[in-house]
């Protein structure tokens, strides 16, 4: 329908209606810092100089509000257990992987007419950014190593957005399957992760590869420190399987080529422009991205949320975002139960991804949802041997713990 890129912004409305109708609600620890960042970002609207940029600013700001609202919602919604929320979010990972295969098999398919594209005025629908959302592609076909390579993007507008979202959603899938007490779910989780390898590798998303490494390293180390060696053994087995695939299949040539291929020059250029732009407007920033002085480079403020926050919301906005993420990481390391370790890995992946991936529209809501669930006090009820959701219509959730 062409709604995929807009639905995250639209989610802000029902979320904040729900919040407004249920005072008083508790806020997850450290999320109030994100609220301060979002509040400051509102001032950046004074730097917006075009109507189309105002529309994009409004969408981005609504996505901020949706992310903030999701953190508050999942933290306070007593009718749904943390385990059930994780199961639902894990299904988004499943469909993203299915979409990855669609992108690989049908790379040139694009929905040129959707209900959204038909409803929007031509002046808006023809904007390159809006068109990428309203007329989604199954993949981005890019010329790498001298050949056209399909890079999956299905469910999302861009292949980097697909890679970033898959990297953030993987811990939810692992928590829903491998950390279940149901052997069938555990087997399904192993099969699912193996099935996900081809699109994750062939997408050529180096950021996704790094994110996956951060997830498994975080889980293995944290689990080992609290006396659980299973994740460390799983990490070793995964590394062995991946090494075999790289060494014995054509995937190895793809990985080697992607690692040797570099776009560092173009990225360094827009990063430098983002820094210079932030120095020119250090308080409120520019309200969004701007074209680069290099016509062959991406827009300034893209390819990393750290650069977006710096350029769009000024150096003050960047400082507020870094304070929020640092606080979330600090609190995340305090949790030691298996499910919380998986949710904490989402926060660590977010810290890595902000260097090279933007966080719109899906990643920020995913990250804030993970943070809201991380601090749910019903975590003690959901260890590895208490997986099954409660069957009552309105399950009891103990009082929330601010520790």
XYZ file of N, CA, C and O in Angstrom, residues 6 45 47-61 120-131 133 286-291 308:
148
model
N 5.678 5.218 6.273
C 4.924 6.237 7.005
C 4.307 5.710 8.291
O 3.919 6.489 9.156
N 13.121 23.159 13.826
C 12.186 23.481 12.753
C 12.403 24.902 12.236
O 12.061 25.207 11.078
N 14.982 26.206 11.266
C 15.986 26.217 10.200
C 15.483 25.593 8.909
O 16.200 25.586 7.912
N 14.277 25.062 8.914
C 13.732 24.418 7.716
C 13.324 25.498 6.727
O 12.602 26.445 7.091
N 13.760 25.367 5.470
C 13.576 26.442 4.495
C 12.685 26.083 3.308
O 12.497 26.896 2.406
N 12.125 24.858 3.266
C 11.252 24.474 2.168
C 10.076 23.677 2.700
O 10.181 23.023 3.749
N 8.965 23.719 1.931
C 7.782 22.999 2.358
C 8.026 21.490 2.387
O 7.623 20.803 3.328
N 8.700 20.954 1.350
C 8.962 19.512 1.331
C 9.867 19.120 2.492
O 9.702 18.046 3.076
N 10.816 19.975 2.839
C 11.678 19.679 3.983
C 10.897 19.773 5.287
O 11.201 19.058 6.247
N 9.897 20.637 5.314
C 9.050 20.718 6.503
C 8.256 19.428 6.680
O 8.083 18.938 7.801
N 7.788 18.846 5.563
C 7.074 17.579 5.628
C 7.984 16.486 6.168
O 7.594 15.696 7.043
N 9.221 16.435 5.643
C 10.169 15.426 6.105
C 10.502 15.643 7.573
O 10.587 14.691 8.349
N 10.665 16.922 7.975
C 10.927 17.204 9.388
C 9.771 16.700 10.246
O 9.985 16.099 11.313
N 8.541 16.947 9.804
C 7.385 16.488 10.560
C 7.351 14.975 10.696
O 7.018 14.446 11.765
N 7.699 14.268 9.605
C 7.740 12.802 9.666
C 8.796 12.328 10.650
O 8.546 11.448 11.478
N 9.982 12.911 10.548
C 11.066 12.513 11.442
C 10.698 12.785 12.895
O 10.975 11.978 13.792
N 10.065 13.928 13.135
C 9.728 14.250 14.518
C 8.640 13.318 15.046
O 8.677 12.903 16.215
N -1.281 11.145 -2.713
C -0.418 12.303 -2.501
C -0.429 13.239 -3.708
O -0.492 12.778 -4.852
N -0.367 14.555 -3.486
C -0.215 15.502 -4.602
C 1.082 15.220 -5.359
O 2.075 14.778 -4.769
N 1.088 15.507 -6.660
C 2.270 15.227 -7.470
C 3.499 15.941 -6.941
O 4.617 15.415 -6.999
N 3.323 17.162 -6.441
C 4.472 17.919 -5.949
C 5.166 17.223 -4.793
O 6.372 17.367 -4.602
N 4.399 16.457 -4.032
C 4.971 15.715 -2.904
C 5.373 14.306 -3.332
O 6.458 13.824 -3.003
N 4.505 13.640 -4.093
C 4.769 12.257 -4.494
C 6.015 12.141 -5.358
O 6.668 11.091 -5.374
N 6.360 13.211 -6.090
C 7.527 13.167 -6.975
C 8.825 13.506 -6.260
O 9.898 13.426 -6.864
N 8.727 13.938 -5.016
C 9.956 14.144 -4.240
C 10.685 12.811 -4.100
O 10.072 11.779 -3.820
N 11.997 12.814 -4.323
C 12.754 11.561 -4.361
C 12.616 10.769 -3.076
O 12.425 9.542 -3.103
N 12.690 11.452 -1.949
C 12.605 10.740 -0.674
C 11.207 10.176 -0.449
O 11.042 9.004 -0.081
N 10.175 11.000 -0.676
C 8.799 10.547 -0.477
C 8.484 9.397 -1.432
O 7.834 8.414 -1.067
N 8.968 9.499 -2.683
C 8.717 8.441 -3.663
C 9.333 7.123 -3.239
O 8.772 6.051 -3.483
N 9.465 5.993 -0.355
C 8.600 5.409 0.659
C 7.264 4.967 0.078
O 6.767 3.889 0.381
N 20.166 22.326 11.386
C 19.538 22.685 10.118
C 18.178 22.013 9.924
O 17.569 22.142 8.860
N 17.698 21.280 10.879
C 16.365 20.707 10.797
C 16.241 19.464 9.949
O 15.160 18.901 9.825
N 17.315 19.015 9.364
C 17.274 17.837 8.501
C 18.501 17.778 7.629
O 19.489 18.485 7.861
N 18.471 16.934 6.625
C 19.616 16.772 5.737
C 19.628 17.872 4.674
O 18.629 18.568 4.453
N 20.763 18.009 4.010
C 20.937 18.942 2.902
C 21.805 18.274 1.830
O 22.631 17.413 2.152
N 21.644 18.665 0.572
C 22.495 18.091 -0.484
C 23.965 18.412 -0.235
O 24.316 19.496 0.254
N 23.580 12.765 11.691
C 22.262 13.389 11.550
C 21.966 14.278 12.748
O 21.533 15.425 12.594
